[in-house]
Each structure stands twice: as C-alpha cells, then as structure tokens.
Amino acid sequence: MLKLTKKADYGLMALKYLAEHPETPALSAKDVADAYGIPAQLLAKILQRLTKTGLLRSHAGMNGGYELARDARQISAYEVIHAIDGPFFITSCTKGAKGCDLTPSCTIKEPLARVNDTIAGVLKSISIQDLAEHVQPSGRPREAQGLVALTL
Amino acid sequence: MLKLTKKADYGLMALKYLAEHPETPALSAKDVADAYGIPAQLLAKILQRLTKTGLLRSHAGMNGGYELARDARQISAYEVIHAIDGPFFITSCTKGAKGCDLTPSCTIKEPLARVNDTIAGVLKSISIQDLAEHVQPSGRPREAQGLVALTL
DNA sequence: TGAATCTCGGACAGAAACGGTCGTATACTT
DNA sequence: AAGTATACGACCGTTTCTGTCCGAGATTCA
C-alpha cells in the first residue's frame, strides 16, 4: 500500500500550520486540531511525541502550546514521519532481530532496500517549509524548484 | 509506515523466481512457495491475481503452473505491487469519493502527491529482471547503472 | 474412464496495526 | 488558588493483513 498513517499526516499538517503562524509564541494542540478538524486528544499525543524527539518545543500552562524547535526549513518530512511512525522499511523483513525468518532467500530485499533509501532521500529533502508554501497548482515551470534530483 | 505488504513481497519474490528459471515451461505455486518457505495457499492466490492482471500466464492441470506473460525486463515492480495491493496513495485521504472528508484544509496533500508520483516512478523503473540479477553488494561504482534519475 | 495434479475463487478466522477516547498527573500563568 | 495546557498511560473498537479451508473446474496421464 505504501501509504503513511493518519498520525503522520496529522503531524505534518500540524507542523505546517505552526510554520504558517510564526508570529504566535505558541499554539495549543487544540488550536491546531480545531483548525483542521482533527481529534484534539490524538493530535496532542502526536505533538507530544514530536516534542520528545526534539522537533517541537512545548510550553505548558495557560497560553501554552507548541512551537517549532527549529526553522521550518530545517525540519524534513522524513524526520516527522520517522518520529511518529518509527523507522520505516519497505520490506517486511526489516532485518531487525534475525533477518528473514527461515528463508535466507530474500534476495529481493537488497534491491528493495535501495528503493527504500531513495524514498527516504526524497522525504528527507522535503522540508516543512516546502509544505507551508503551497506549490502552484500548475503552470509555472518548476526547474530550479526541483526539490530532489537523485539517482538510484 | 510506508511499507508494502507481505503479499506484495511474495509476489515480487515469485516473479523473480520465475524470471530466474526461464527454462522450465511452468512452475506451480507450490514449487515457488516451497523454494521460499511461503505459505502455498497464500502464494497461490497472489499468483492468481497476477494472472488476472496479465502479468502471468497460468496453466492448469498436471505439470501446470505459471510463467511470465512478458519478458522480465518488461514487468515493473510497480505493476506487481499495484496488482496485488491496489492503487496506492501516500496520503490517507485519497481524494477518491469526496476528497478530504470535512476538512478542505488538507493543503499537505498536494505536495505529498508529488512525492507519491516520485515513488511510483521509482518503482515503475525497476523491473523484475533488475531484481533477478542480484546487484553487487558494494564496491563497483554504479554510474551508468543508475536505475533512476528524477527530479521532483 | 478415472485418477492425479494444479489452477480458480470465495468464505472465514486469528492476529496485528490503526485511530481514537478517557482519566489522571503535572506544569505554568494570572 | 484557579484555570489552562501539556504529559502519559491504559483502554477499546475497527480495520487491515495474513493465512487457512474447502469446493469446483481444467488438464494430463495411465
């Protein structure tokens, strides 16, 4: 399926929202949740995790909330997804504990690992800032704008 | 998580296996399943679907089985995954029926759709043949070998 | 003809991941 | 002290994924 979870989606949306409102000192989870119609409690937990991984700074108490820990340009989509969904691997046998269970025959994994790296590279090259400034729907030739150019 | 299902994995493995044994007229689902330690019945159904989508040719009866419908070079990993897991979208709100439920604010989707296309492009550029001929573990500088070169 | 082998296809059950909620403790501001 | 907001863990319902079972049709071979 190759799709990312709603949590990751929410996380990206929230960071994008924060990036779009740099003037405010801090936005509460509820603020962001209301803005997008996201379940507030869920978003809260997501933001908490992003805080724990250092992407956000939190501020408890009244008028508290969250703010980007770094410039929006310095936060990649990869970091966000990784923080929320954990390390992702395209392959099912993530070669974590004992590699491919019984079958030492997973010769597919090697080339797919390369694909995995490519995708990760794409996501790493996209910053929250890129998400914040909506790309033009069409028209403008995007040459220098090319976010990524990579070879596999 | 951005990972593909085991079914897709199995499918790729099976096609790779078929590509590696071009001499045999047809290999049964069980043959392939045994070779990799994959549940036979499950693999059978996967191969059936691949047959339905035209990637394989089936042959019932004794000594029957499956064979690649086209040259291994002409079958992309994308086709396999697409056939098994259906059309994939990175975004959760696939803009299928009514777009993003209530929230018209999913401004993230547009840039992510571009990422989606990129990934699809990568997968489309990888053929079963590429999987079959194991890539070198390391060492050899892979310049002309670059499977893909794309800009986002 | 009949037996063996293999594909086809739906139904179904167990397991895991996902999405979301609740309750409570803690921290900060006024 | 009161109100607001984060922090964190437990919990549950739903969906998706994985895998199995079973019956039916096709083909080959004896």
mmCIF file of C-alpha atoms (C1' of nucleotides) in Angstrom:
data_model
loop_
_atom_site.group_PDB
_atom_site.id
_atom_site.type_symbol
_atom_site.label_atom_id
_atom_site.label_comp_id
_atom_site.label_asym_id
_atom_site.label_seq_id
_atom_site.Cartn_x
_atom_site.Cartn_y
_atom_site.Cartn_z
ATOM 1 C CA MET A 1 0.000 0.000 0.000
ATOM 2 C CA LEU A 2 2.833 2.255 0.778
ATOM 3 C CA LYS A 3 0.818 4.871 2.484
ATOM 4 C CA LEU A 4 1.625 6.744 5.600
ATOM 5 C CA THR A 5 -0.577 6.763 8.630
ATOM 6 C CA LYS A 6 -3.057 9.397 9.574
ATOM 7 C CA LYS A 7 -0.936 10.202 12.553
ATOM 8 C CA ALA A 8 1.930 11.107 10.305
ATOM 9 C CA ASP A 9 -0.442 13.111 8.177
ATOM 10 C CA TYR A 10 -1.688 14.955 11.195
ATOM 11 C CA GLY A 11 1.834 15.584 12.347
ATOM 12 C CA LEU A 12 2.809 17.077 9.043
ATOM 13 C CA MET A 13 -0.312 19.188 8.948
ATOM 14 C CA ALA A 14 0.330 20.466 12.416
ATOM 15 C CA LEU A 15 3.924 21.380 11.716
ATOM 16 C CA LYS A 16 2.870 23.060 8.539
ATOM 17 C CA TYR A 17 0.307 25.037 10.496
ATOM 18 C CA LEU A 18 2.902 26.082 13.005
ATOM 19 C CA ALA A 19 5.212 27.112 10.210
ATOM 20 C CA GLU A 20 2.478 29.276 8.782
ATOM 21 C CA HIS A 21 1.982 31.097 12.036
ATOM 22 C CA PRO A 22 5.419 32.133 13.142
ATOM 23 C CA GLU A 23 4.151 35.273 14.818
ATOM 24 C CA THR A 24 2.319 33.480 17.605
ATOM 25 C CA PRO A 25 4.520 32.414 20.503
ATOM 26 C CA ALA A 26 2.788 29.064 20.878
ATOM 27 C CA LEU A 27 -0.231 27.262 19.553
ATOM 28 C CA SER A 28 -2.048 24.716 21.625
ATOM 29 C CA ALA A 29 -2.861 21.288 20.359
ATOM 30 C CA LYS A 30 -6.493 22.234 20.433
ATOM 31 C CA ASP A 31 -5.903 25.261 18.263
ATOM 32 C CA VAL A 32 -4.358 23.186 15.545
ATOM 33 C CA ALA A 33 -6.853 20.399 15.939
ATOM 34 C CA ASP A 34 -9.754 22.790 15.534
ATOM 35 C CA ALA A 35 -8.172 24.362 12.517
ATOM 36 C CA TYR A 36 -8.101 21.075 10.700
ATOM 37 C CA GLY A 37 -10.904 19.171 12.336
ATOM 38 C CA ILE A 38 -8.534 16.655 13.830
ATOM 39 C CA PRO A 39 -9.367 14.868 17.097
ATOM 40 C CA ALA A 40 -7.669 17.042 19.657
ATOM 41 C CA GLN A 41 -6.508 14.351 22.030
ATOM 42 C CA LEU A 42 -4.930 12.412 19.267
ATOM 43 C CA LEU A 43 -3.121 15.408 17.906
ATOM 44 C CA ALA A 44 -1.948 16.204 21.396
ATOM 45 C CA LYS A 45 -0.241 12.896 21.677
ATOM 46 C CA ILE A 46 1.348 13.284 18.307
ATOM 47 C CA LEU A 47 2.701 16.669 19.206
ATOM 48 C CA GLN A 48 3.996 15.269 22.441
ATOM 49 C CA ARG A 49 5.990 12.721 20.572
ATOM 50 C CA LEU A 50 7.327 15.312 18.216
ATOM 51 C CA THR A 51 8.360 17.290 21.235
ATOM 52 C CA LYS A 52 10.146 14.312 22.675
ATOM 53 C CA THR A 53 12.104 13.830 19.507
ATOM 54 C CA GLY A 54 13.129 17.448 19.520
ATOM 55 C CA LEU A 55 11.169 18.758 16.584
ATOM 56 C CA LEU A 56 8.940 20.888 18.747
ATOM 57 C CA ARG A 57 9.252 22.856 21.926
ATOM 58 C CA SER A 58 6.381 22.650 24.356
ATOM 59 C CA HIS A 59 5.170 25.169 26.821
ATOM 60 C CA ALA A 60 2.727 24.106 29.489
ATOM 61 C CA GLY A 61 0.296 26.284 31.348
ATOM 62 C CA MET A 62 -2.027 28.960 30.166
ATOM 63 C CA ASN A 63 -1.389 30.303 26.721
ATOM 64 C CA GLY A 64 0.982 27.450 26.351
ATOM 65 C CA GLY A 65 1.328 25.209 23.376
ATOM 66 C CA TYR A 66 3.909 24.196 20.848
ATOM 67 C CA GLU A 67 6.374 25.908 18.616
ATOM 68 C CA LEU A 68 8.858 24.680 16.096
ATOM 69 C CA ALA A 69 12.166 23.839 17.675
ATOM 70 C CA ARG A 70 13.991 24.833 14.517
ATOM 71 C CA ASP A 71 13.372 26.799 11.398
ATOM 72 C CA ALA A 72 10.737 25.205 9.196
ATOM 73 C CA ARG A 73 13.397 24.876 6.559
ATOM 74 C CA GLN A 74 15.448 22.698 8.849
ATOM 75 C CA ILE A 75 12.756 20.142 9.543
ATOM 76 C CA SER A 76 12.260 17.441 6.979
ATOM 77 C CA ALA A 77 9.159 15.439 6.315
ATOM 78 C CA TYR A 78 11.266 12.391 6.929
ATOM 79 C CA GLU A 79 12.003 13.412 10.481
ATOM 80 C CA VAL A 80 8.353 13.910 11.205
ATOM 81 C CA ILE A 81 7.272 10.607 9.778
ATOM 82 C CA HIS A 82 10.127 8.822 11.403
ATOM 83 C CA ALA A 83 9.312 10.353 14.763
ATOM 84 C CA ILE A 84 5.681 9.351 14.578
ATOM 85 C CA ASP A 85 5.649 6.048 12.781
ATOM 86 C CA GLY A 86 9.075 4.897 13.769
ATOM 87 C CA PRO A 87 11.720 3.730 11.367
ATOM 88 C CA PHE A 88 10.128 2.511 8.219
ATOM 89 C CA PHE A 89 11.285 -0.114 5.861
ATOM 90 C CA ILE A 90 9.667 -1.024 2.646
ATOM 91 C CA THR A 91 10.490 -4.629 3.188
ATOM 92 C CA SER A 92 8.509 -6.640 5.658
ATOM 93 C CA CYS A 93 11.532 -8.466 6.929
ATOM 94 C CA THR A 94 13.220 -5.496 8.383
ATOM 95 C CA LYS A 95 16.360 -7.373 9.172
ATOM 96 C CA GLY A 96 15.897 -6.269 12.721
ATOM 97 C CA ALA A 97 16.463 -9.209 15.008
ATOM 98 C CA LYS A 98 17.193 -12.205 12.893
ATOM 99 C CA GLY A 99 16.763 -11.118 9.340
ATOM 100 C CA CYS A 100 14.406 -13.048 7.148
ATOM 101 C CA ASP A 101 12.988 -15.656 9.451
ATOM 102 C CA LEU A 102 13.793 -19.015 7.961
ATOM 103 C CA THR A 103 14.305 -18.107 4.384
ATOM 104 C CA PRO A 104 17.752 -16.913 3.583
ATOM 105 C CA SER A 105 16.393 -16.490 0.119
ATOM 106 C CA CYS A 106 15.045 -12.993 0.466
ATOM 107 C CA THR A 107 17.268 -11.804 -2.295
ATOM 108 C CA ILE A 108 14.677 -9.265 -3.161
ATOM 109 C CA LYS A 109 15.326 -7.236 -0.122
ATOM 110 C CA GLU A 110 18.635 -5.936 -1.254
ATOM 111 C CA PRO A 111 17.353 -4.088 -4.298
ATOM 112 C CA LEU A 112 14.278 -3.002 -2.422
ATOM 113 C CA ALA A 113 16.438 -1.619 0.318
ATOM 114 C CA ARG A 114 17.864 0.675 -2.294
ATOM 115 C CA VAL A 115 14.376 1.789 -3.193
ATOM 116 C CA ASN A 116 13.768 2.348 0.460
ATOM 117 C CA ASP A 117 16.779 4.606 0.689
ATOM 118 C CA THR A 118 15.604 6.528 -2.317
ATOM 119 C CA ILE A 119 12.230 7.191 -0.846
ATOM 120 C CA ALA A 120 13.798 8.181 2.414
ATOM 121 C CA GLY A 121 16.004 10.547 0.480
ATOM 122 C CA VAL A 122 13.014 12.133 -1.156
ATOM 123 C CA LEU A 123 11.308 12.654 2.145
ATOM 124 C CA LYS A 124 14.443 13.987 3.734
ATOM 125 C CA SER A 125 14.736 16.595 1.045
ATOM 126 C CA ILE A 126 11.304 17.985 1.706
ATOM 127 C CA SER A 127 11.028 20.482 4.494
ATOM 128 C CA ILE A 128 8.068 21.706 6.434
ATOM 129 C CA GLN A 129 8.679 24.995 4.760
ATOM 130 C CA ASP A 130 8.106 23.343 1.421
ATOM 131 C CA LEU A 131 4.761 22.150 2.645
ATOM 132 C CA ALA A 132 3.832 25.513 4.079
ATOM 133 C CA GLU A 133 4.300 27.461 0.907
ATOM 134 C CA HIS A 134 1.740 25.770 -1.222
ATOM 135 C CA VAL A 135 3.109 24.857 -4.529
ATOM 136 C CA GLN A 136 1.457 26.372 -7.519
ATOM 137 C CA PRO A 137 -1.340 24.165 -8.828
ATOM 138 C CA SER A 138 0.220 24.135 -12.257
ATOM 139 C CA GLY A 139 1.576 26.497 -14.849
ATOM 140 C CA ARG A 140 4.860 27.794 -13.567
ATOM 141 C CA PRO A 141 7.675 25.703 -14.881
ATOM 142 C CA ARG A 142 9.445 24.352 -11.873
ATOM 143 C CA GLU A 143 13.036 23.881 -12.841
ATOM 144 C CA ALA A 144 15.230 25.336 -10.188
ATOM 145 C CA GLN A 145 12.417 24.487 -7.846
ATOM 146 C CA GLY A 146 13.071 20.798 -8.259
ATOM 147 C CA LEU A 147 13.083 19.552 -4.723
ATOM 148 C CA VAL A 148 15.034 16.478 -5.483
ATOM 149 C CA ALA A 149 17.224 15.056 -8.126
ATOM 150 C CA LEU A 150 18.553 11.685 -7.331
ATOM 151 C CA THR A 151 19.830 8.571 -8.912
ATOM 152 C CA LEU A 152 19.181 5.135 -7.676
ATOM 153 C CA MET B 1 4.981 3.245 7.906
ATOM 154 C CA LEU B 2 5.303 3.267 4.205
ATOM 155 C CA LYS B 3 5.939 -0.382 3.856
ATOM 156 C CA LEU B 4 4.494 -2.762 1.368
ATOM 157 C CA THR B 5 2.553 -5.803 2.367
ATOM 158 C CA LYS B 6 3.879 -9.308 2.598
ATOM 159 C CA LYS B 7 1.682 -10.243 -0.290
ATOM 160 C CA ALA B 8 3.455 -7.767 -2.487
ATOM 161 C CA ASP B 9 6.742 -9.086 -1.207
ATOM 162 C CA TYR B 10 5.728 -12.606 -2.007
ATOM 163 C CA GLY B 11 4.571 -11.562 -5.416
ATOM 164 C CA LEU B 12 7.863 -9.926 -6.203
ATOM 165 C CA MET B 13 9.772 -12.913 -4.920
ATOM 166 C CA ALA B 14 7.709 -15.266 -7.009
ATOM 167 C CA LEU B 15 8.146 -13.270 -10.180
ATOM 168 C CA LYS B 16 11.821 -13.041 -9.517
ATOM 169 C CA TYR B 17 11.934 -16.777 -9.095
ATOM 170 C CA LEU B 18 10.123 -17.303 -12.351
ATOM 171 C CA ALA B 19 12.497 -14.923 -14.056
ATOM 172 C CA GLU B 20 15.405 -16.952 -12.767
ATOM 173 C CA HIS B 21 14.024 -20.161 -14.204
ATOM 174 C CA PRO B 22 13.133 -19.375 -17.783
ATOM 175 C CA GLU B 23 13.925 -22.889 -18.958
ATOM 176 C CA THR B 24 11.018 -24.532 -17.183
ATOM 177 C CA PRO B 25 7.712 -24.287 -19.020
ATOM 178 C CA ALA B 26 5.732 -23.599 -15.871
ATOM 179 C CA LEU B 27 6.255 -23.577 -12.146
ATOM 180 C CA SER B 28 3.449 -24.364 -9.770
ATOM 181 C CA ALA B 29 2.547 -22.163 -6.865
ATOM 182 C CA LYS B 30 3.730 -24.878 -4.571
ATOM 183 C CA ASP B 31 7.111 -25.023 -6.219
ATOM 184 C CA VAL B 32 7.726 -21.377 -5.608
ATOM 185 C CA ALA B 33 6.226 -21.472 -2.151
ATOM 186 C CA ASP B 34 8.497 -24.315 -1.133
ATOM 187 C CA ALA B 35 11.506 -22.560 -2.534
ATOM 188 C CA TYR B 36 10.970 -19.592 -0.288
ATOM 189 C CA GLY B 37 9.075 -21.068 2.612
ATOM 190 C CA ILE B 38 5.992 -19.090 1.783
ATOM 191 C CA PRO B 39 2.520 -20.418 2.666
ATOM 192 C CA ALA B 40 1.489 -22.149 -0.519
ATOM 193 C CA GLN B 41 -2.184 -21.331 -0.492
ATOM 194 C CA LEU B 42 -1.489 -17.698 0.033
ATOM 195 C CA LEU B 43 1.014 -17.551 -2.754
ATOM 196 C CA ALA B 44 -1.441 -19.340 -4.980
ATOM 197 C CA LYS B 45 -3.961 -16.615 -4.577
ATOM 198 C CA ILE B 46 -1.391 -13.942 -5.196
ATOM 199 C CA LEU B 47 -0.318 -15.600 -8.400
ATOM 200 C CA GLN B 48 -3.918 -15.885 -9.412
ATOM 201 C CA ARG B 49 -4.349 -12.196 -9.110
ATOM 202 C CA LEU B 50 -1.198 -11.534 -11.036
ATOM 203 C CA THR B 51 -2.572 -13.784 -13.708
ATOM 204 C CA LYS B 52 -5.792 -11.849 -13.781
ATOM 205 C CA THR B 53 -3.948 -8.619 -14.288
ATOM 206 C CA GLY B 54 -1.999 -10.102 -17.136
ATOM 207 C CA LEU B 55 1.440 -10.318 -15.613
ATOM 208 C CA LEU B 56 1.424 -14.090 -15.586
ATOM 209 C CA ARG B 57 0.059 -16.838 -17.727
ATOM 210 C CA SER B 58 -1.444 -19.811 -15.943
ATOM 211 C CA HIS B 59 -1.691 -23.368 -16.985
ATOM 212 C CA ALA B 60 -3.985 -25.706 -15.081
ATOM 213 C CA GLY B 61 -3.718 -29.434 -14.813
ATOM 214 C CA MET B 62 -0.793 -31.693 -14.191
ATOM 215 C CA ASN B 63 2.602 -30.147 -14.587
ATOM 216 C CA GLY B 64 0.793 -26.887 -14.833
ATOM 217 C CA GLY B 65 1.770 -23.678 -13.154
ATOM 218 C CA TYR B 66 2.676 -20.139 -14.013
ATOM 219 C CA GLU B 67 5.009 -18.384 -16.359
ATOM 220 C CA LEU B 68 5.781 -14.763 -17.010
ATOM 221 C CA ALA B 69 3.449 -13.254 -19.547
ATOM 222 C CA ARG B 70 6.167 -10.929 -20.759
ATOM 223 C CA ASP B 71 9.890 -10.618 -20.591
ATOM 224 C CA ALA B 72 11.141 -9.989 -17.087
ATOM 225 C CA ARG B 73 12.519 -6.731 -18.330
ATOM 226 C CA GLN B 74 9.051 -5.597 -19.305
ATOM 227 C CA ILE B 75 7.467 -6.111 -15.913
ATOM 228 C CA SER B 76 7.943 -3.382 -13.372
ATOM 229 C CA ALA B 77 7.835 -3.683 -9.621
ATOM 230 C CA TYR B 78 5.144 -1.068 -9.722
ATOM 231 C CA GLU B 79 2.842 -3.264 -11.758
ATOM 232 C CA VAL B 80 3.258 -6.106 -9.331
ATOM 233 C CA ILE B 81 2.594 -4.039 -6.273
ATOM 234 C CA HIS B 82 -0.278 -2.279 -7.927
ATOM 235 C CA ALA B 83 -1.826 -5.554 -8.975
ATOM 236 C CA ILE B 84 -1.618 -7.026 -5.514
ATOM 237 C CA ASP B 85 -2.191 -4.125 -3.180
ATOM 238 C CA GLY B 86 -4.243 -1.992 -5.472
ATOM 239 C CA PRO B 87 -3.554 1.616 -6.288
ATOM 240 C CA PHE B 88 -1.545 3.161 -3.548
ATOM 241 C CA PHE B 89 -1.504 6.681 -2.353
ATOM 242 C CA ILE B 90 0.740 8.071 0.255
ATOM 243 C CA THR B 91 -1.967 10.290 1.555
ATOM 244 C CA SER B 92 -4.729 8.808 3.618
ATOM 245 C CA CYS B 93 -7.360 10.944 2.021
ATOM 246 C CA THR B 94 -7.058 9.525 -1.398
ATOM 247 C CA LYS B 95 -9.401 12.028 -2.891
ATOM 248 C CA GLY B 96 -11.460 9.136 -4.062
ATOM 249 C CA ALA B 97 -15.091 9.848 -3.380
ATOM 250 C CA LYS B 98 -15.331 13.210 -1.764
ATOM 251 C CA GLY B 99 -11.825 14.323 -1.122
ATOM 252 C CA CYS B 100 -10.788 15.152 2.392
ATOM 253 C CA ASP B 101 -13.863 14.460 4.458
ATOM 254 C CA LEU B 102 -14.835 17.684 6.136
ATOM 255 C CA THR B 103 -11.581 19.493 6.128
ATOM 256 C CA PRO B 104 -10.875 21.353 2.951
ATOM 257 C CA SER B 105 -7.633 22.261 4.613
ATOM 258 C CA CYS B 106 -5.600 19.288 3.561
ATOM 259 C CA THR B 107 -3.122 21.509 1.828
ATOM 260 C CA ILE B 108 -0.466 18.991 2.575
ATOM 261 C CA LYS B 109 -1.783 16.524 0.125
ATOM 262 C CA GLU B 110 -0.721 18.403 -2.916
ATOM 263 C CA PRO B 111 2.996 18.304 -2.211
ATOM 264 C CA LEU B 112 2.730 14.780 -0.916
ATOM 265 C CA ALA B 113 1.013 13.724 -4.078
ATOM 266 C CA ARG B 114 4.152 14.794 -5.839
ATOM 267 C CA VAL B 115 6.167 12.574 -3.553
ATOM 268 C CA ASN B 116 3.769 9.813 -4.319
ATOM 269 C CA ASP B 117 4.366 10.218 -8.004
ATOM 270 C CA THR B 118 8.076 10.148 -7.445
ATOM 271 C CA ILE B 119 7.948 6.907 -5.561
ATOM 272 C CA ALA B 120 5.696 5.424 -8.168
ATOM 273 C CA GLY B 121 8.197 6.495 -10.766
ATOM 274 C CA VAL B 122 10.982 4.766 -8.933
ATOM 275 C CA LEU B 123 9.026 1.560 -8.713
ATOM 276 C CA LYS B 124 8.000 1.758 -12.317
ATOM 277 C CA SER B 125 11.604 1.972 -13.352
ATOM 278 C CA ILE B 126 12.550 -1.217 -11.602
ATOM 279 C CA SER B 127 11.920 -4.404 -13.487
ATOM 280 C CA ILE B 128 11.684 -7.963 -12.329
ATOM 281 C CA GLN B 129 14.854 -8.522 -14.237
ATOM 282 C CA ASP B 130 16.570 -5.983 -12.029
ATOM 283 C CA LEU B 131 15.520 -7.983 -9.024
ATOM 284 C CA ALA B 132 16.605 -11.254 -10.540
ATOM 285 C CA GLU B 133 20.150 -10.241 -11.216
ATOM 286 C CA HIS B 134 21.266 -9.504 -7.717
ATOM 287 C CA VAL B 135 23.013 -6.244 -7.517
ATOM 288 C CA GLN B 136 26.570 -6.223 -6.332
ATOM 289 C CA PRO B 137 26.821 -5.957 -2.546
ATOM 290 C CA SER B 138 29.076 -2.965 -2.796
ATOM 291 C CA GLY B 139 32.254 -1.841 -4.446
ATOM 292 C CA ARG B 140 31.507 -1.321 -8.083
ATOM 293 C CA PRO B 141 30.697 2.268 -8.764
ATOM 294 C CA ARG B 142 27.241 2.284 -10.206
ATOM 295 C CA GLU B 143 27.029 5.204 -12.558
ATOM 296 C CA ALA B 144 25.507 4.097 -15.788
ATOM 297 C CA GLN B 145 23.707 1.534 -13.708
ATOM 298 C CA GLY B 146 21.629 4.211 -12.065
ATOM 299 C CA LEU B 147 18.145 2.845 -12.324
ATOM 300 C CA VAL B 148 16.506 6.162 -11.959
ATOM 301 C CA ALA B 149 17.290 9.789 -12.171
ATOM 302 C CA LEU B 150 14.404 12.018 -11.479
ATOM 303 C CA THR B 151 13.560 15.445 -10.296
ATOM 304 C CA LEU B 152 10.674 16.276 -8.110
ATOM 305 C "C1'" DT C 1 -12.762 -43.554 -17.949
ATOM 306 C "C1'" DG C 2 -10.631 -42.362 -13.996
ATOM 307 C "C1'" DA C 3 -7.078 -40.769 -11.022
ATOM 308 C "C1'" DA C 4 -3.768 -37.354 -10.003
ATOM 309 C "C1'" DT C 5 -2.308 -32.643 -10.190
ATOM 310 C "C1'" DC C 6 -2.952 -27.960 -10.470
ATOM 311 C "C1'" DT C 7 -5.437 -23.609 -11.019
ATOM 312 C "C1'" DC C 8 -9.602 -20.878 -9.514
ATOM 313 C "C1'" DG C 9 -12.357 -18.346 -6.110
ATOM 314 C "C1'" DG C 10 -14.989 -17.404 -2.164
ATOM 315 C "C1'" DA C 11 -15.558 -17.699 2.882
ATOM 316 C "C1'" DC C 12 -13.613 -17.294 7.089
ATOM 317 C "C1'" DA C 13 -10.738 -16.971 11.401
ATOM 318 C "C1'" DG C 14 -6.814 -15.248 14.070
ATOM 319 C "C1'" DA C 15 -3.587 -11.513 14.683
ATOM 320 C "C1'" DA C 16 -1.811 -7.246 14.350
ATOM 321 C "C1'" DA C 17 -1.888 -2.393 13.375
ATOM 322 C "C1'" DC C 18 -4.509 1.855 13.465
ATOM 323 C "C1'" DG C 19 -7.479 5.516 15.162
ATOM 324 C "C1'" DG C 20 -9.410 7.423 18.799
ATOM 325 C "C1'" DT C 21 -11.028 8.127 23.772
ATOM 326 C "C1'" DC C 22 -10.627 8.571 28.794
ATOM 327 C "C1'" DG C 23 -8.637 9.620 33.070
ATOM 328 C "C1'" DT C 24 -5.183 11.420 35.738
ATOM 329 C "C1'" DA C 25 -0.985 13.709 36.962
ATOM 330 C "C1'" DT C 26 1.936 17.637 36.239
ATOM 331 C "C1'" DA C 27 3.398 22.269 34.960
ATOM 332 C "C1'" DC C 28 2.702 27.071 34.264
ATOM 333 C "C1'" DT C 29 0.175 31.664 34.263
ATOM 334 C "C1'" DT C 30 -2.598 35.044 36.348
ATOM 335 C "C1'" DA D 1 -5.941 29.194 44.299
ATOM 336 C "C1'" DA D 2 -7.972 28.584 39.876
ATOM 337 C "C1'" DG D 3 -7.754 27.827 35.201
ATOM 338 C "C1'" DT D 4 -5.391 26.211 31.225
ATOM 339 C "C1'" DA D 5 -2.402 23.237 28.778
ATOM 340 C "C1'" DT D 6 0.971 19.620 28.379
ATOM 341 C "C1'" DA D 7 2.375 14.618 29.724
ATOM 342 C "C1'" DC D 8 1.463 9.896 29.811
ATOM 343 C "C1'" DG D 9 -0.505 5.535 30.182
ATOM 344 C "C1'" DA D 10 -4.472 2.384 29.743
ATOM 345 C "C1'" DC D 11 -8.045 1.003 27.026
ATOM 346 C "C1'" DC D 12 -11.335 -0.238 23.214
ATOM 347 C "C1'" DG D 13 -13.495 -0.611 18.630
ATOM 348 C "C1'" DT D 14 -12.435 -1.052 13.772
ATOM 349 C "C1'" DT D 15 -9.968 -2.146 10.044
ATOM 350 C "C1'" DT D 16 -6.455 -4.395 7.563
ATOM 351 C "C1'" DC D 17 -3.440 -8.074 6.932
ATOM 352 C "C1'" DT D 18 -2.155 -12.893 6.929
ATOM 353 C "C1'" DG D 19 -3.192 -17.310 6.480
ATOM 354 C "C1'" DT D 20 -6.334 -21.466 6.140
ATOM 355 C "C1'" DC D 21 -10.114 -24.323 4.468
ATOM 356 C "C1'" DC D 22 -12.992 -26.078 1.092
ATOM 357 C "C1'" DG D 23 -15.283 -26.963 -3.129
ATOM 358 C "C1'" DA D 24 -15.175 -26.584 -8.240
ATOM 359 C "C1'" DG D 25 -13.131 -26.633 -12.842
ATOM 360 C "C1'" DA D 26 -9.164 -27.761 -16.049
ATOM 361 C "C1'" DT D 27 -5.596 -30.681 -17.785
ATOM 362 C "C1'" DT D 28 -2.559 -34.531 -18.179
ATOM 363 C "C1'" DC D 29 -1.530 -39.303 -17.931
ATOM 364 C "C1'" DA D 30 -2.432 -44.199 -17.322
#
